[in-house]
Amino acid sequence: MTRKRISKPSRRTVLKGLAAGGAAAASTQFGLFNINHAWSQDVHWDGEPFDAGGATFILGEWGGFWEEFVRGAQLDEFEKTYNCTIAYDSSWPWFPKYVAGGPQDPAFHMCNWNLPEMMKTARAGDYFLPIDDIKANVPHAADCWDFAFGNGIGVTWAFGQYAYVYRTDLVDPAPADFKSFWEERFAGNRATYITSNTLQMVFFITASAAWGEGPEDLDAGFDAMERAMPMKISDFTGNMQTLVERGEVHLGVQWEGEVYLQMDKGISVGPVIWDAKPILTQTKTISRYAEPMQKKLGYALMNEALDPGYQSKAGSIFYLRPTNGKAEVSENLASKGVANTAGAMEGLWIPDWNWYLDNEDDIVETTNEIFGG
């Protein structure tokens, strides 16, 4: 089959260009007339609690059960300790809210991200505090593994490895590796995600590398998606769990934490960790042009996220691995062989999201054409 590549400018391309142009114009305007604004002041934090005088701190975070955990394990006590109010916003996505106000009027003082949207926002303007500033003002940062800062924009405080989930009672023999997904026995019973889901983005990049000359081999990635059809397309990981539990999917794209959770529920599933070792991350940023008090609160709240005790709690609930080298691996992860050691960190891979964003329109539109049959 001859595939027609998409080359026309898409609506997404136009919107991204407008957002970047608007952000640049706003940055120039504010840079000219606000050089003595409060946010230009140096802010330092020594690691000790302080009185924020009732200041409001705007936090972008995930909702639902995630919010319940974060409030109970971190934010409720933080508000008391620092005499502040956390304005919790779980109305994702974050990108449109940032570009609407521009860098100097940040929509959030801190955000928790998946990497593609974070990188897209950083490309649209000077939104985020440099990593070196965070390291200099967040004590727990000194104990984190180097890869926690490798994206250059935010600090990764938790992560999990990408994997397949498979039904151990329906699949024999077990899938051996990443390429097992394309075996004929899984036709019609394998699954991935819609193109807006980060798991599909990483699946595409990893498939490009596995079947082609490297992660940037678009033709190999498109060919892999075509050869994987027919397959089911899920919108999010919870739906994938349901499809697997029902037996409608025998092998699906997933990340390890969701697989371990199903295992602990007694469901007959197992993981196949991808040998390329890409990782799904939870990454936080602090807004560069937040007011001094909010920036200082940002340092303190970032320190809470990097606290080894907090990371262990998150692992016990969400099956997330810690990035602080002093954190104990929660029992539910340790029982699966997960370790928090230098050796366990070797080879972890974060795709080049700048490259992906440069090619996003082609990837999304061509892949959707393939999925649509």
Short mmCIF file of N, CA, C and O in Angstrom, two decimals, residues 161-233:
data_model
loop_
_atom_site.label_atom_id
_atom_site.label_comp_id
_atom_site.label_asym_id
_atom_site.label_seq_id
_atom_site.Cartn_x
_atom_site.Cartn_y
_atom_site.Cartn_z
N GLN A 161 8.29 2.81 34.30
CA GLN A 161 8.77 2.36 33.00
C GLN A 161 7.59 1.92 32.12
O GLN A 161 6.59 1.39 32.60
N TYR A 162 7.76 2.14 30.83
CA TYR A 162 6.74 1.69 29.88
C TYR A 162 6.80 0.18 29.73
O TYR A 162 7.87 -0.44 29.83
N ALA A 163 5.63 -0.38 29.45
CA ALA A 163 5.53 -1.83 29.39
C ALA A 163 4.32 -2.23 28.54
O ALA A 163 3.51 -1.38 28.16
N TYR A 164 4.21 -3.51 28.26
CA TYR A 164 2.96 -4.09 27.80
C TYR A 164 2.30 -4.78 28.99
O TYR A 164 2.99 -5.28 29.90
N VAL A 165 1.01 -4.80 28.99
CA VAL A 165 0.25 -5.65 29.90
C VAL A 165 -0.29 -6.81 29.07
O VAL A 165 -0.75 -6.61 27.94
N TYR A 166 -0.18 -8.03 29.59
CA TYR A 166 -0.75 -9.17 28.86
C TYR A 166 -1.48 -10.09 29.82
O TYR A 166 -1.19 -10.14 31.02
N ARG A 167 -2.46 -10.82 29.30
CA ARG A 167 -3.25 -11.75 30.08
C ARG A 167 -2.48 -13.07 30.20
O ARG A 167 -2.31 -13.80 29.23
N THR A 168 -2.01 -13.34 31.41
CA THR A 168 -1.19 -14.54 31.61
C THR A 168 -1.98 -15.83 31.42
O THR A 168 -1.39 -16.89 31.14
N ASP A 169 -3.31 -15.77 31.58
CA ASP A 169 -4.13 -16.97 31.41
C ASP A 169 -4.61 -17.18 29.98
O ASP A 169 -5.13 -18.24 29.65
N LEU A 170 -4.41 -16.18 29.14
CA LEU A 170 -4.87 -16.28 27.75
C LEU A 170 -3.72 -16.30 26.75
O LEU A 170 -3.96 -16.55 25.56
N VAL A 171 -2.52 -16.01 27.21
CA VAL A 171 -1.37 -15.90 26.32
C VAL A 171 -0.30 -16.92 26.73
O VAL A 171 0.18 -16.90 27.86
N ASP A 172 0.04 -17.80 25.81
CA ASP A 172 1.08 -18.80 26.05
C ASP A 172 1.73 -19.17 24.70
O ASP A 172 1.03 -19.60 23.79
N PRO A 173 3.02 -18.93 24.57
CA PRO A 173 3.95 -18.45 25.59
C PRO A 173 3.83 -16.95 25.82
O PRO A 173 3.18 -16.24 25.04
N ALA A 174 4.45 -16.48 26.89
CA ALA A 174 4.42 -15.06 27.23
C ALA A 174 5.16 -14.25 26.17
O ALA A 174 6.10 -14.75 25.53
N PRO A 175 4.74 -13.01 25.92
CA PRO A 175 5.48 -12.14 24.98
C PRO A 175 6.93 -11.99 25.45
O PRO A 175 7.19 -11.82 26.64
N ALA A 176 7.84 -12.05 24.50
CA ALA A 176 9.26 -12.05 24.86
C ALA A 176 9.87 -10.66 24.94
O ALA A 176 10.73 -10.41 25.78
N ASP A 177 9.39 -9.75 24.08
CA ASP A 177 10.03 -8.43 24.02
C ASP A 177 9.10 -7.43 23.35
O ASP A 177 7.94 -7.73 23.07
N PHE A 178 9.64 -6.26 23.05
CA PHE A 178 8.83 -5.18 22.47
C PHE A 178 8.19 -5.59 21.15
O PHE A 178 7.02 -5.30 20.88
N LYS A 179 8.95 -6.30 20.30
CA LYS A 179 8.45 -6.65 18.98
C LYS A 179 7.37 -7.72 19.01
O LYS A 179 6.70 -7.96 17.98
N SER A 180 7.16 -8.35 20.15
CA SER A 180 6.12 -9.38 20.25
C SER A 180 4.74 -8.84 19.92
O SER A 180 3.84 -9.60 19.52
N PHE A 181 4.56 -7.55 20.09
CA PHE A 181 3.26 -6.91 19.85
C PHE A 181 2.75 -7.20 18.44
O PHE A 181 1.54 -7.27 18.21
N TRP A 182 3.67 -7.38 17.50
CA TRP A 182 3.30 -7.53 16.09
C TRP A 182 3.11 -8.99 15.68
O TRP A 182 2.86 -9.26 14.51
N GLU A 183 3.19 -9.92 16.62
CA GLU A 183 2.97 -11.32 16.27
C GLU A 183 1.52 -11.54 15.85
O GLU A 183 0.58 -10.97 16.42
N GLU A 184 1.32 -12.40 14.86
CA GLU A 184 0.00 -12.63 14.28
C GLU A 184 -1.02 -13.09 15.32
O GLU A 184 -2.21 -12.77 15.22
N ARG A 185 -0.59 -13.81 16.34
CA ARG A 185 -1.53 -14.33 17.34
C ARG A 185 -2.26 -13.23 18.11
O ARG A 185 -3.28 -13.48 18.74
N PHE A 186 -1.73 -12.00 18.08
CA PHE A 186 -2.36 -10.90 18.81
C PHE A 186 -3.24 -10.03 17.92
O PHE A 186 -3.81 -9.04 18.40
N ALA A 187 -3.35 -10.34 16.63
CA ALA A 187 -4.15 -9.53 15.72
C ALA A 187 -5.59 -9.43 16.21
O ALA A 187 -6.24 -10.44 16.49
N GLY A 188 -6.06 -8.21 16.34
CA GLY A 188 -7.42 -7.98 16.82
C GLY A 188 -7.56 -8.00 18.32
O GLY A 188 -8.60 -7.60 18.85
N ASN A 189 -6.55 -8.50 19.03
CA ASN A 189 -6.59 -8.56 20.50
C ASN A 189 -5.46 -7.77 21.14
O ASN A 189 -5.12 -7.99 22.30
N ARG A 190 -4.85 -6.87 20.37
CA ARG A 190 -3.83 -5.98 20.91
C ARG A 190 -4.38 -4.56 20.91
O ARG A 190 -5.34 -4.26 20.18
N ALA A 191 -3.77 -3.68 21.69
CA ALA A 191 -4.35 -2.34 21.83
C ALA A 191 -3.29 -1.30 22.15
O ALA A 191 -2.30 -1.58 22.84
N THR A 192 -3.54 -0.10 21.67
CA THR A 192 -2.75 1.07 22.03
C THR A 192 -3.73 2.21 22.32
O THR A 192 -4.88 1.96 22.69
N TYR A 193 -3.29 3.47 22.14
CA TYR A 193 -4.10 4.62 22.56
C TYR A 193 -4.32 5.61 21.42
O TYR A 193 -3.63 5.58 20.40
N ILE A 194 -5.23 6.53 21.66
CA ILE A 194 -5.42 7.64 20.74
C ILE A 194 -4.14 8.47 20.70
O ILE A 194 -3.33 8.46 21.63
N THR A 195 -3.97 9.21 19.61
CA THR A 195 -2.70 9.91 19.38
C THR A 195 -2.42 11.05 20.35
O THR A 195 -1.29 11.51 20.46
N SER A 196 -3.44 11.53 21.07
CA SER A 196 -3.22 12.60 22.04
C SER A 196 -2.72 12.07 23.38
O SER A 196 -2.37 12.86 24.26
N ASN A 197 -2.68 10.76 23.55
CA ASN A 197 -2.21 10.16 24.79
C ASN A 197 -0.69 9.97 24.72
O ASN A 197 -0.17 9.43 23.74
N THR A 198 0.00 10.38 25.77
CA THR A 198 1.47 10.28 25.78
C THR A 198 1.95 8.85 25.58
O THR A 198 3.00 8.63 24.98
N LEU A 199 1.18 7.87 26.06
CA LEU A 199 1.61 6.48 25.89
C LEU A 199 1.68 6.09 24.42
O LEU A 199 2.58 5.35 24.01
N GLN A 200 0.74 6.57 23.61
CA GLN A 200 0.81 6.30 22.17
C GLN A 200 1.98 7.03 21.54
O GLN A 200 2.67 6.49 20.66
N MET A 201 2.24 8.25 21.98
CA MET A 201 3.38 9.00 21.45
C MET A 201 4.67 8.22 21.66
O MET A 201 5.49 8.07 20.75
N VAL A 202 4.87 7.72 22.88
CA VAL A 202 6.09 6.98 23.20
C VAL A 202 6.11 5.64 22.48
O VAL A 202 7.16 5.17 22.04
N PHE A 203 4.95 4.99 22.36
CA PHE A 203 4.86 3.74 21.62
C PHE A 203 5.30 3.95 20.17
O PHE A 203 6.07 3.15 19.62
N PHE A 204 4.83 5.02 19.55
CA PHE A 204 5.21 5.31 18.17
C PHE A 204 6.72 5.53 18.06
O PHE A 204 7.38 4.98 17.17
N ILE A 205 7.28 6.35 18.95
CA ILE A 205 8.72 6.64 18.88
C ILE A 205 9.54 5.37 19.10
O ILE A 205 10.53 5.12 18.41
N THR A 206 9.13 4.55 20.08
CA THR A 206 9.86 3.32 20.37
C THR A 206 9.75 2.33 19.22
O THR A 206 10.72 1.64 18.88
N ALA A 207 8.57 2.27 18.59
CA ALA A 207 8.40 1.39 17.44
C ALA A 207 9.27 1.85 16.27
O ALA A 207 9.84 1.03 15.54
N SER A 208 9.39 3.17 16.10
CA SER A 208 10.25 3.71 15.04
C SER A 208 11.69 3.26 15.24
O SER A 208 12.38 2.89 14.27
N ALA A 209 12.13 3.27 16.49
CA ALA A 209 13.50 2.86 16.80
C ALA A 209 13.68 1.35 16.65
O ALA A 209 14.70 0.88 16.13
N ALA A 210 12.68 0.59 17.08
CA ALA A 210 12.80 -0.87 17.07
C ALA A 210 12.78 -1.43 15.65
O ALA A 210 13.49 -2.40 15.34
N TRP A 211 11.97 -0.83 14.77
CA TRP A 211 11.79 -1.37 13.43
C TRP A 211 12.55 -0.58 12.37
O TRP A 211 12.59 -1.01 11.20
N GLY A 212 13.14 0.55 12.74
CA GLY A 212 13.82 1.38 11.75
C GLY A 212 15.25 1.70 12.14
O GLY A 212 15.91 0.96 12.88
N GLU A 213 15.69 2.85 11.66
CA GLU A 213 17.07 3.27 11.88
C GLU A 213 17.26 4.01 13.20
O GLU A 213 18.39 4.30 13.59
N GLY A 214 16.18 4.36 13.87
CA GLY A 214 16.26 5.09 15.12
C GLY A 214 14.91 5.69 15.46
O GLY A 214 13.94 5.56 14.70
N PRO A 215 14.81 6.37 16.61
CA PRO A 215 13.52 6.91 17.05
C PRO A 215 12.95 7.97 16.14
O PRO A 215 11.76 8.30 16.25
N GLU A 216 13.73 8.52 15.23
CA GLU A 216 13.25 9.56 14.33
C GLU A 216 12.89 9.03 12.94
O GLU A 216 12.63 9.80 12.02
N ASP A 217 12.85 7.71 12.82
CA ASP A 217 12.53 7.08 11.53
C ASP A 217 11.01 7.02 11.38
O ASP A 217 10.36 6.02 11.72
N LEU A 218 10.42 8.09 10.87
CA LEU A 218 8.97 8.20 10.77
C LEU A 218 8.36 7.09 9.91
O LEU A 218 7.33 6.51 10.27
N ASP A 219 8.99 6.79 8.78
CA ASP A 219 8.41 5.78 7.90
C ASP A 219 8.33 4.43 8.59
O ASP A 219 7.35 3.69 8.42
N ALA A 220 9.35 4.10 9.39
CA ALA A 220 9.32 2.83 10.13
C ALA A 220 8.21 2.84 11.16
O ALA A 220 7.54 1.81 11.37
N GLY A 221 7.98 4.00 11.80
CA GLY A 221 6.90 4.09 12.78
C GLY A 221 5.53 3.94 12.14
O GLY A 221 4.67 3.21 12.65
N PHE A 222 5.32 4.61 11.00
CA PHE A 222 4.03 4.49 10.32
C PHE A 222 3.80 3.06 9.84
O PHE A 222 2.70 2.52 9.94
N ASP A 223 4.85 2.46 9.31
CA ASP A 223 4.73 1.08 8.85
C ASP A 223 4.39 0.14 10.01
O ASP A 223 3.56 -0.77 9.86
N ALA A 224 4.99 0.39 11.17
CA ALA A 224 4.70 -0.44 12.35
C ALA A 224 3.25 -0.30 12.77
O ALA A 224 2.59 -1.28 13.15
N MET A 225 2.72 0.92 12.73
CA MET A 225 1.32 1.12 13.11
C MET A 225 0.40 0.40 12.12
O MET A 225 -0.60 -0.21 12.52
N GLU A 226 0.73 0.44 10.83
CA GLU A 226 -0.08 -0.24 9.83
C GLU A 226 -0.07 -1.75 10.03
O GLU A 226 -1.10 -2.41 9.95
N ARG A 227 1.12 -2.30 10.31
CA ARG A 227 1.24 -3.74 10.47
C ARG A 227 0.57 -4.24 11.76
O ARG A 227 0.25 -5.42 11.88
N ALA A 228 0.40 -3.33 12.72
CA ALA A 228 -0.25 -3.72 13.98
C ALA A 228 -1.76 -3.79 13.86
O ALA A 228 -2.43 -4.38 14.72
N MET A 229 -2.32 -3.20 12.81
CA MET A 229 -3.76 -3.24 12.61
C MET A 229 -4.17 -4.65 12.17
O MET A 229 -3.43 -5.31 11.45
N PRO A 230 -5.35 -5.17 12.58
CA PRO A 230 -6.33 -4.46 13.41
C PRO A 230 -5.95 -4.49 14.89
O PRO A 230 -5.44 -5.49 15.40
N MET A 231 -6.18 -3.38 15.57
CA MET A 231 -5.99 -3.32 17.01
C MET A 231 -7.00 -2.36 17.61
O MET A 231 -7.56 -1.51 16.92
N LYS A 232 -7.25 -2.53 18.88
CA LYS A 232 -8.19 -1.65 19.58
C LYS A 232 -7.47 -0.38 20.00
O LYS A 232 -6.27 -0.41 20.32
N ILE A 233 -8.19 0.73 19.99
CA ILE A 233 -7.62 2.03 20.35
C ILE A 233 -8.33 2.53 21.59
O ILE A 233 -9.53 2.81 21.57
#
